Coordinates of C-alpha atoms and ligand atoms in Angstrom, one line a residue:
X204 CA 0.0 0.0 0.0
X205 CA 1.4 3.4 -1.0
X206 CA 1.6 5.9 1.8
X207 CA 0.6 9.3 0.6
X208 CA 1.0 11.9 3.3
X209 CA 2.2 14.9 1.2
X210 CA 1.0 18.3 2.3
X211 CA 1.9 20.1 -0.9
X212 CA -1.1 21.7 -2.5
X213 CA -3.1 21.1 0.7
X214 CA -2.4 24.4 2.4
X215 CA -0.7 27.8 1.8
X216 CA 1.9 27.5 4.5
X217 CA 5.3 26.2 3.5
X218 CA 6.5 23.5 5.8
X219 CA 9.8 23.7 7.8
X220 CA 10.4 20.1 8.5
X221 CA 7.9 18.2 6.4
X222 CA 8.8 14.6 5.9
X223 CA 8.1 13.2 2.5
X224 CA 9.8 9.8 2.4
X225 CA 8.2 7.0 4.4
X226 CA 10.0 3.8 5.3
X227 CA 7.0 1.8 4.2
X228 CA 7.3 3.2 0.7
X229 CA 11.1 2.5 0.6
X230 CA 10.3 -1.1 1.5
X231 CA 7.7 -1.3 -1.2
X232 CA 10.2 -0.4 -3.8
X233 CA 9.3 3.2 -4.5
X234 CA 12.8 4.6 -4.0
X235 CA 15.1 1.8 -5.3
X236 CA 18.6 3.2 -6.0
X237 CA 17.6 6.7 -5.0
X238 CA 19.3 9.1 -2.5
X239 CA 16.8 9.6 0.4
X240 CA 16.5 11.3 3.7
X241 CA 14.8 9.2 6.3
X242 CA 13.4 10.5 9.6
X243 CA 12.6 8.1 12.4
X244 CA 13.7 6.4 15.6
X245 CA 16.3 3.7 16.4
X246 CA 14.6 0.4 17.0
X247 CA 17.8 -1.6 17.3
X248 CA 21.5 -0.9 16.9
X249 CA 24.6 -3.0 16.9
X250 CA 28.1 -3.1 15.3
X251 CA 31.8 -2.5 15.8
X252 CA 34.0 0.5 15.8
X253 CA 34.1 0.5 11.9
X254 CA 30.5 -0.4 11.0
X255 CA 27.0 0.2 12.6
X256 CA 23.7 -1.5 11.7
X257 CA 20.9 0.7 12.8
X258 CA 17.3 -0.5 12.4
X259 CA 15.3 2.7 11.9
X260 CA 11.6 2.7 12.3
X261 CA 8.9 5.3 11.5
X262 CA 5.1 4.9 11.7
X263 CA 5.1 3.0 8.4
X264 CA 7.8 0.4 8.8
X265 CA 11.4 -0.4 9.6
X266 CA 14.6 -0.6 7.5
X267 CA 18.2 -1.6 8.3
X268 CA 20.7 1.3 7.8
X269 CA 24.3 0.4 7.3
X270 CA 26.8 3.1 8.4
X271 CA 30.5 2.6 7.7
X272 CA 33.2 4.7 9.3
X273 CA 35.1 5.1 6.0
X274 CA 31.9 6.6 4.4
X275 CA 30.8 8.9 7.3
X276 CA 34.2 10.1 8.5
X277 CA 35.3 9.8 12.2
X278 CA 33.1 12.5 13.7
X279 CA 29.8 11.6 12.0
X280 CA 30.4 7.9 12.6
X281 CA 30.8 8.7 16.4
X282 CA 27.3 10.4 16.2
X283 CA 25.8 7.3 14.5
X284 CA 27.4 5.0 17.1
X285 CA 26.2 7.2 20.0
X286 CA 22.5 6.9 19.0
X287 CA 20.8 4.6 21.5
X288 CA 17.4 2.8 21.2
X289 CA 14.6 5.3 20.6
X290 CA 16.9 8.2 19.8
X291 CA 15.4 10.2 16.9
X292 CA 17.5 10.5 13.7
X293 CA 17.7 12.0 10.3
X294 CA 19.6 9.5 8.1
X295 CA 20.7 10.2 4.5
X296 CA 21.8 7.5 2.2
X297 CA 21.1 5.4 -0.9
X298 CA 18.4 2.7 -1.1
X299 CA 19.8 -0.7 -1.9
X300 CA 17.7 -3.6 -3.0
X301 CA 19.0 -6.6 -1.0
X302 CA 17.2 -9.9 -0.8
X303 CA 18.9 -10.8 2.5
X304 CA 17.8 -7.6 4.3
X305 CA 14.6 -7.7 6.3
X306 CA 11.9 -6.2 4.0
X307 CA 14.2 -6.6 0.9
X308 CA 15.9 -3.2 1.2
X309 CA 18.6 -1.5 3.2
X310 CA 20.0 2.0 3.3
X311 CA 23.7 2.6 2.6
X312 CA 24.2 5.6 4.9
X313 CA 26.1 8.8 3.9
X314 CA 25.3 10.8 7.1
X315 CA 23.5 10.6 10.4
X316 CA 22.1 13.4 12.5
X317 CA 20.9 12.8 16.0
X318 CA 17.8 15.0 16.5
X319 CA 16.7 13.8 20.0
X320 CA 19.3 11.8 21.9
X321 CA 18.7 9.1 24.5
X322 CA 21.1 9.4 27.4
X323 CA 23.4 6.5 28.4
X324 CA 22.3 6.8 32.0
X325 CA 18.6 6.5 31.1
X326 CA 18.2 3.9 28.4
X327 CA 14.8 3.1 26.9
X328 CA 13.1 1.0 29.6
X329 CA 10.9 -1.2 27.3
X330 CA 13.4 -3.9 26.4
X331 CA 12.7 -7.0 24.4
X332 CA 13.0 -9.1 27.5
X333 CA 10.4 -7.0 29.4
X334 CA 8.0 -7.5 26.5
X335 CA 8.5 -11.2 26.1
X336 CA 8.0 -11.6 29.9
X337 CA 4.7 -9.7 29.5
X338 CA 3.3 -11.9 26.8
X339 CA 0.6 -9.5 25.5
X340 CA 1.1 -6.4 27.6
X341 CA -0.2 -7.5 30.9
X342 CA 2.5 -6.6 33.4
X343 CA 2.3 -3.7 35.8
X344 CA 5.7 -2.6 34.5
X345 CA 4.4 -2.2 31.0
X346 CA 1.2 -0.5 32.2
X347 CA 3.3 1.9 34.3
X348 CA 5.3 2.7 31.2
X349 CA 2.3 2.8 28.8
X350 CA 3.4 6.2 27.4
X351 CA 6.6 4.5 26.1
X352 CA 5.1 1.1 25.4
X353 CA 2.8 2.8 22.8
X354 CA 5.8 3.0 20.4
X355 CA 6.3 -0.8 20.3
X356 CA 5.2 -2.8 17.3
X357 CA 2.3 -4.6 18.8
X358 CA 0.8 -1.5 20.4
X359 CA 1.3 0.5 17.2
X360 CA -0.6 -2.2 15.3
X361 CA -3.4 -2.2 17.8
X362 CA -3.8 1.6 17.5
X363 CA -3.8 1.3 13.7
X364 CA -6.5 -1.3 13.8
X365 CA -8.5 0.8 16.3
X366 CA -8.4 3.8 14.0
X367 CA -9.9 1.8 11.2
X368 CA -12.6 0.5 13.5
X369 CA -13.5 4.1 14.4
X370 CA -13.4 5.2 10.8
X371 CA -15.7 2.3 9.7
X372 CA -18.3 3.2 12.4
X373 CA -18.4 6.8 11.2
X374 CA -18.6 5.9 7.5
X375 CA -21.4 3.3 8.1
X376 CA -23.7 5.8 9.8
X377 CA -22.8 8.8 7.7
X378 CA -23.3 6.9 4.4
X379 CA -26.8 6.1 5.7
X380 CA -27.6 9.7 6.5
X381 CA -27.4 9.5 10.3
X382 CA -26.5 12.8 12.0
X383 CA -23.6 12.8 14.5
X384 CA -25.0 14.2 17.7
X385 CA -23.4 14.9 21.1
X386 CA -24.8 14.5 24.7
X387 CA -23.4 15.9 27.9
X388 CA -21.0 13.8 30.1
X389 CA -22.3 15.3 33.4
X390 CA -25.7 13.9 34.1
X391 CA -28.3 13.8 36.9
X392 CA -29.5 10.2 36.6
X393 CA -28.5 6.7 35.7
X394 CA -29.2 4.9 32.4
X395 CA -27.8 1.5 33.2
X396 CA -28.5 1.2 36.9
X397 CA -27.0 2.9 40.0
X398 CA -24.4 0.3 40.9
X399 CA -21.9 1.5 38.2
X400 CA -22.5 5.3 38.5
X401 CA -19.5 7.5 39.1
X402 CA -20.3 10.4 41.4
X403 CA -18.7 13.7 40.8
X404 CA -18.8 16.7 43.2
X405 CA -20.4 19.6 41.3
X406 CA -20.6 22.9 43.1
X407 CA -22.0 21.5 46.3
X408 CA -24.2 19.0 44.5
X409 CA -23.6 15.4 43.3
X410 CA -23.8 14.6 39.7
X411 CA -22.7 11.6 37.7
X412 CA -20.5 10.7 34.7
X413 CA -22.7 9.5 31.8
X414 CA -23.1 5.7 31.3
X415 CA -24.7 6.2 27.9
X416 CA -25.7 8.9 25.4
X417 CA -29.0 7.2 24.9
X418 CA -31.5 9.2 26.9
X419 CA -30.3 12.5 25.5
X420 CA -30.4 11.0 22.0
X421 CA -34.0 10.1 22.5
X422 CA -34.8 13.7 23.2
X423 CA -33.4 14.7 19.8
X424 CA -35.0 11.7 18.0
X425 CA -38.1 13.8 16.9
X426 CA -35.7 16.4 15.5
X427 CA -33.2 14.3 13.6
X428 CA -34.9 10.8 13.3
X429 CA -31.5 9.1 12.7
X430 CA -28.6 9.9 14.9
X431 CA -25.4 8.4 16.2
X432 CA -22.3 9.1 18.2
X433 CA -18.9 7.7 19.2
X434 CA -18.0 9.0 22.6
X435 CA -16.7 7.9 26.0
X436 CA -19.0 6.4 28.6
X437 CA -18.2 5.7 32.2
X438 CA -19.0 2.8 34.5
X439 CA -17.7 2.4 38.0
X440 CA -16.9 -1.3 37.4
X441 CA -15.2 -2.5 40.6
X442 CA -14.1 -5.9 39.3
X443 CA -11.3 -5.9 36.9
X444 CA -12.0 -8.2 34.0
X445 CA -10.8 -8.8 30.4
X446 CA -13.6 -6.9 29.0
X447 CA -14.5 -4.0 31.4
X448 CA -13.0 -0.5 31.5
X449 CA -14.2 2.3 33.7
X450 CA -13.9 4.6 30.7
X451 CA -14.8 3.0 27.4
X452 CA -15.7 4.2 23.9
X453 CA -19.3 3.8 23.1
X454 CA -20.8 3.9 19.6
X455 CA -24.5 4.5 19.9
X456 CA -27.3 5.0 17.5
X457 CA -31.0 5.9 17.8
X458 CA -33.6 5.7 15.0
X459 CA -37.3 6.9 14.8
X460 CA -40.1 4.8 13.5
X461 CA -38.2 1.6 14.1
X462 CA -38.6 -1.7 16.0
X463 CA -36.3 -4.2 17.5
X464 CA -35.6 -6.0 14.2
X465 CA -34.8 -2.7 12.4
X466 CA -32.3 -1.8 15.1
X467 CA -30.7 -5.3 15.0
X468 CA -30.3 -4.9 11.2
X469 CA -28.1 -1.8 11.8
X470 CA -26.1 -3.5 14.6
X471 CA -25.3 -6.4 12.2
X472 CA -24.7 -3.8 9.4
X473 CA -22.1 -1.8 11.3
X474 CA -20.2 -4.8 12.7
X475 CA -20.0 -6.4 9.2
X476 CA -18.9 -3.1 7.8
X477 CA -16.1 -2.9 10.4
X478 CA -14.9 -6.4 9.5
X479 CA -15.0 -5.5 5.8
X480 CA -13.1 -2.3 6.4
X481 CA -10.4 -4.1 8.4
X482 CA -9.9 -6.6 5.6
X483 CA -9.5 -3.7 3.1
X484 CA -7.3 -1.5 5.3
X485 CA -5.5 -3.6 7.9
X486 CA -4.7 -7.0 6.3
X487 CA -1.0 -6.7 7.0
X488 CA -1.4 -5.5 10.5
X489 CA -3.8 -8.3 11.4
X490 CA -1.4 -10.9 10.0
X491 CA 1.5 -9.3 11.9
X492 CA -0.4 -10.2 15.2
X493 CA -1.3 -13.7 13.9
X494 CA -5.0 -13.0 13.4
X495 CA -6.8 -15.4 11.1
X496 CA -8.2 -13.4 8.2
X497 CA -10.6 -16.1 7.3
X498 CA -12.4 -15.6 10.6
X499 CA -12.8 -11.8 9.9
X500 CA -14.0 -12.6 6.4
X501 CA -16.6 -15.0 7.8
X502 CA -17.9 -12.3 10.2
X503 CA -18.0 -9.8 7.3
X504 CA -19.8 -12.1 4.8
X505 CA -22.5 -14.0 6.8
X506 CA -25.8 -13.0 8.4
X507 CA -26.0 -13.1 12.2
X508 CA -28.6 -15.4 13.6
X509 CA -31.2 -14.3 16.1
X510 CA -32.2 -16.5 19.0
X511 CA -34.4 -15.9 22.0
X512 CA -33.2 -15.7 25.6
X513 CA -35.3 -18.7 26.5
X514 CA -33.6 -20.8 23.9
X515 CA -30.2 -19.7 25.2
X516 CA -31.1 -20.6 28.8
X517 CA -32.3 -24.0 27.6
X518 CA -29.0 -24.6 25.8
X519 CA -27.0 -23.6 28.8
X520 CA -29.1 -25.8 31.1
X521 CA -28.5 -28.7 28.8
X522 CA -24.8 -28.1 29.2
X523 CA -25.2 -28.2 33.0
X524 CA -24.5 -24.5 33.4
X525 CA -26.1 -23.2 36.6
X526 CA -28.6 -20.6 35.4
X527 CA -32.2 -19.8 36.4
X528 CA -34.7 -18.2 34.0
X529 CA -34.9 -14.5 34.7
X530 CA -31.2 -13.9 35.4
X531 CA -29.2 -11.6 33.1
X532 CA -26.5 -13.6 31.4
X533 CA -23.1 -12.7 32.9
X534 CA -19.8 -13.3 31.2
X535 CA -19.3 -16.8 32.5
X536 CA -22.5 -17.8 30.7
X537 CA -21.8 -15.8 27.5
X538 CA -18.4 -17.4 27.3
X539 CA -19.8 -20.9 27.3
X540 CA -22.6 -20.0 24.9
X541 CA -20.3 -18.2 22.4
X542 CA -17.4 -20.7 22.4
X543 CA -19.1 -22.7 19.6
X544 CA -20.6 -19.8 17.6
X545 CA -19.1 -19.4 14.2
X546 CA -20.5 -15.9 13.7
X547 CA -21.9 -13.3 16.1
X548 CA -25.5 -14.1 17.4
X549 CA -28.2 -11.9 18.7
X550 CA -30.0 -12.8 21.9
X551 CA -33.5 -11.3 22.0
X552 CA -36.5 -11.1 24.3
X553 CA -34.9 -11.0 27.7
X554 CA -37.2 -11.2 30.8
X555 CA -38.4 -7.8 31.8
X556 CA -36.9 -8.1 35.3
X557 CA -33.4 -8.4 33.9
X558 CA -33.4 -5.1 32.0
X559 CA -33.8 -1.3 32.7
X560 CA -37.1 0.6 32.4
X561 CA -36.5 2.1 29.0
X562 CA -36.8 -1.3 27.2
X563 CA -40.3 -1.8 25.7
X564 CA -42.4 -4.6 27.1
X565 CA -43.3 -7.1 24.4
X566 CA -47.1 -6.6 23.6
X567 CA -47.3 -10.3 22.8
X568 CA -46.0 -11.5 26.2
X569 CA -45.5 -9.1 29.1
X570 CA -42.8 -11.2 30.7
X571 CA -40.4 -10.1 28.0
X572 CA -38.9 -6.9 26.6
X573 CA -38.1 -6.2 23.0
X574 CA -34.4 -6.0 23.3
X575 CA -31.2 -7.6 22.1
X576 CA -27.6 -8.2 22.9
X577 CA -25.1 -9.1 20.2
X578 CA -22.6 -11.8 21.3
X579 CA -19.3 -12.1 19.6
X580 CA -17.9 -15.6 19.0
X581 CA -14.6 -17.1 20.2
X582 CA -15.8 -16.6 23.8
X583 CA -15.7 -12.8 23.6
X584 CA -19.4 -12.3 24.4
X585 CA -21.5 -9.1 24.5
X586 CA -20.5 -6.3 22.1
X587 CA -23.9 -4.6 21.6
X588 CA -26.8 -3.9 23.8
X589 CA -30.0 -2.3 22.4
X590 CA -33.6 -2.6 21.5
X591 CA -37.0 -0.9 21.1
X592 CA -37.8 1.9 23.6
X593 CA -40.8 2.2 25.8
X594 CA -42.4 5.0 23.9
X595 CA -45.9 5.8 25.2
X596 CA -46.2 8.2 28.2
X597 CA -48.4 5.9 30.1
X598 CA -46.0 2.9 29.7
X599 CA -42.9 4.8 30.6
X600 CA -44.4 6.2 33.8
X601 CA -45.6 2.7 34.7
X602 CA -42.1 1.2 34.2
X603 CA -40.3 4.0 36.1
X604 CA -42.7 3.6 39.0
X605 CA -42.5 -0.2 38.9
X606 CA -38.7 0.0 39.2
X607 CA -39.0 2.4 42.1
X608 CA -36.9 5.0 40.1
X609 CA -37.6 8.6 41.0
X610 CA -39.3 10.5 38.2
X611 CA -37.7 13.9 38.7
X612 CA -34.2 13.3 37.0
X613 CA -36.1 11.8 34.0
X614 CA -38.7 14.5 33.5
X615 CA -37.0 15.5 30.2
X616 CA -37.1 11.9 29.1
X617 CA -40.8 11.6 30.0
X618 CA -41.6 14.8 28.1
X619 CA -40.2 13.2 24.9
X620 CA -43.2 10.8 25.2
X621 CA -45.7 13.5 26.3
X622 CA -45.2 15.5 23.1
X623 CA -45.6 13.2 20.1
X624 CA -43.9 10.0 21.1
X625 CA -43.3 7.5 18.3
X626 CA -41.9 3.9 18.2
X627 CA -38.1 4.1 18.1
X628 CA -35.0 2.2 19.2
X629 CA -31.3 2.1 19.2
X630 CA -28.2 0.3 20.5
X631 CA -24.8 0.9 22.1
X632 CA -21.7 -0.9 20.8
X633 CA -18.5 -1.2 22.9
X634 CA -15.8 -0.1 20.5
X635 CA -13.0 -1.3 22.7
X636 CA -14.6 -4.7 23.0
X637 CA -15.0 -4.9 19.2
X638 CA -11.3 -4.0 18.8
X639 CA -10.3 -6.6 21.3
X640 CA -12.4 -9.3 19.6
X641 CA -11.4 -8.5 16.0
X642 CA -7.7 -8.3 16.9
X643 CA -7.9 -11.5 19.0
X644 CA -6.5 -9.7 22.1
X645 CA -6.4 -11.4 25.4
X646 CA -7.4 -8.3 27.3
X647 CA -9.4 -5.1 26.5
X648 CA -6.5 -3.1 27.9
X649 CA -4.4 -4.1 24.9
X650 CA -6.5 -2.1 22.4
X651 CA -6.8 1.3 24.1
X652 CA -3.9 3.7 24.5
X653 CA -4.3 4.6 28.2
X654 CA -6.7 2.0 29.8
X655 CA -8.7 3.0 32.9
X656 CA -9.8 0.5 35.5
X657 CA -10.6 0.5 39.2
X658 CA -7.0 0.5 40.1
X659 CA -5.4 2.6 37.4
X660 CA -5.7 6.2 36.2
X661 CA -2.0 6.7 35.5
X662 CA -0.2 7.4 33.3
Ligands
LIG80 O1 -25.4 -3.0 27.3 P1 -25.1 -1.5 27.7 O2 -25.0 -1.3 29.1 O3 -26.3 -0.7 27.0 C1 -26.4 0.7 27.1 O4 -25.6 1.4 27.7 C2 -27.5 1.2 26.3 N1 -27.9 2.5 26.9 C3 -27.0 1.5 24.9 C4 -28.0 2.0 24.0 O5 -29.0 1.3 23.7 N2 -27.8 3.2 23.4 O6 -23.8 -1.1 27.0 C5 -23.6 -1.1 25.6 C6 -22.3 -1.8 25.2 C7 -22.1 -3.2 25.7 O7 -22.7 -4.1 24.9 C8 -20.6 -3.3 25.8 O8 -20.1 -3.7 24.5 C9 -20.2 -1.9 26.1 O9 -21.2 -1.1 25.8 N3 -19.8 -1.8 27.5 C10 -18.5 -1.8 27.9 N4 -17.3 -1.8 27.3 C11 -16.2 -1.8 28.1 N5 -16.2 -1.6 29.4 C12 -17.4 -1.5 30.1 N6 -17.4 -1.4 31.4 C13 -18.6 -1.6 29.3 N7 -19.9 -1.5 29.7 C14 -20.6 -1.6 28.5
LIG81 MG1 -25.6 -4.8 28.1

C-alpha cells in the first residue's frame, strides 16, 4: 500500500520540516537506487568501531541502515554510534535492493544526524525481555510505562486497527444519512442502573458521569430521526475483567419509526462493515499479530442469527451450566454460549426483570422486553446492547414507578413521550470490545492507549 501523506497543495503554509519519504514506501520499492533522507527512531542498533547496523523505524515500517566509518568520517560515525534505542535521527543514504535484508531493502548511509538523543544513564526501559515476559502487555511494569510502550510494534498495530474501526463506524452511519450528535458527560441520573455510577462533586451537589448517550439522543430523535455518536461512557466497574474498562468508547445510534428488528439490522450492518473495512485497510497489521483473516471474512460475509433468551437458557441448562430463568447472562454464561458460535449471534427477548425501564415490554407477552444483545464468537461475548424503547407516556411512567426509580431526573425523558412519542429504538456498541475481539487480544487493555480500570488512572 502506497503511503501518501504529502501536504503540498493542501495548504498555503510552506512547511519547515515536512517529511516526504516514508520507510513503508522505501520497503515497497518506490525509491530503489535513490538518494533519500529518512526520519525516524532507532529500533535496534549493533556493530563494531568500523560499521554500525541501525534499524530505523517510523510509523510506516522499519529498515536496516548500514553506516560505515570510511563513508561517514570519524566525527559523523561517532554520532551514529552514539545513537541509542529510541533516539530520533535523520539519516541520509542510498536505497539498496538486498534480498537478504529484512523487507528486501537496506540504506547505505552517507550521514546521520541525531535529533533527540537518548542518554546512556537513562536507556529506553521497554526492552525485548520486558516485553516477552509480559506476553501480551499484561504486566504492571508495561502499564506503568504505557506512554513509552505505545511505540512498540504490537501496540502501534493495535492503534492502527483501532483507528480503522472508528473510521468504519463513522462511515457506516454517515453513508446512511445518520446525523452525528453529542450528549453531555455530566448527568443527573442513571441509564444503566445505579451500581456503576461515578459520582462527581459539582458545586455543592452530586452529579454523575454518563453511562450512555441514549436518553439525550431520544430527546433529539423527533428532530433528527436518525442519529449516532462515538464518545466515552463511564462505568464504576469495581471488578477488573478482560472486557471491562471504567472509561470506554461507546458507539450509539437511535432511530425513529423503528422496532427491535430494524435496530438489529443496523447492529449487524455496522459490525459487518467494520470487518470488511479491516480486511481492506489492515490485512498486513492483522497478519502481523497472527489474526486469522478467514475468521474476519466470515464475520463480514455471513448473516447473524437471532435467538431468543429462553432458547439460550435451555442450551445452557442442557450443558449443565447453573442458570435460572430471569437472570441476566453474565460473562461466564456468555463465554460458554459463544465458544461454539461461528459468527456473532443476537440474543433477543430478555425477561423484563433483567433489563432497565427504557426497554419496551413485548405486547405479545408481558414477561419479556423487545431488546437484544449481540454476542461475539470465540468466547468474547456481548459487544452490543440495544432494543426498542418504551415510547408511550403511560407505559414509561408505569415502568419507572415499577422499578422504584424517582421520576424527577427523568422528566425531560418523559416529556419526549408526552409530546408526540413514536416507536423508536437504538443500540450501544462497545468499541474497545470490538477492537479486542477482532484483533484477537487477550485483554481489553491491549487495544486502548491509556486504559482506565478500578486501580489505574496513570499514566
Ligand atoms: O449494554 P449496555 O450497558 O447498554 C447501554 O448502555 C445502552 N444504553 C446502549 C443504547 O441502547 N444506546 O452497553 C452497551 C455496550 C455493551 O454491549 C458493551 O459492548 C459496552 O457497551 N460496554 C462496555 N465496554 C467496556 N467496558 C465496560 N465497562 C462496558 N460496559 C458496557
Ligand atoms: Mg448490556
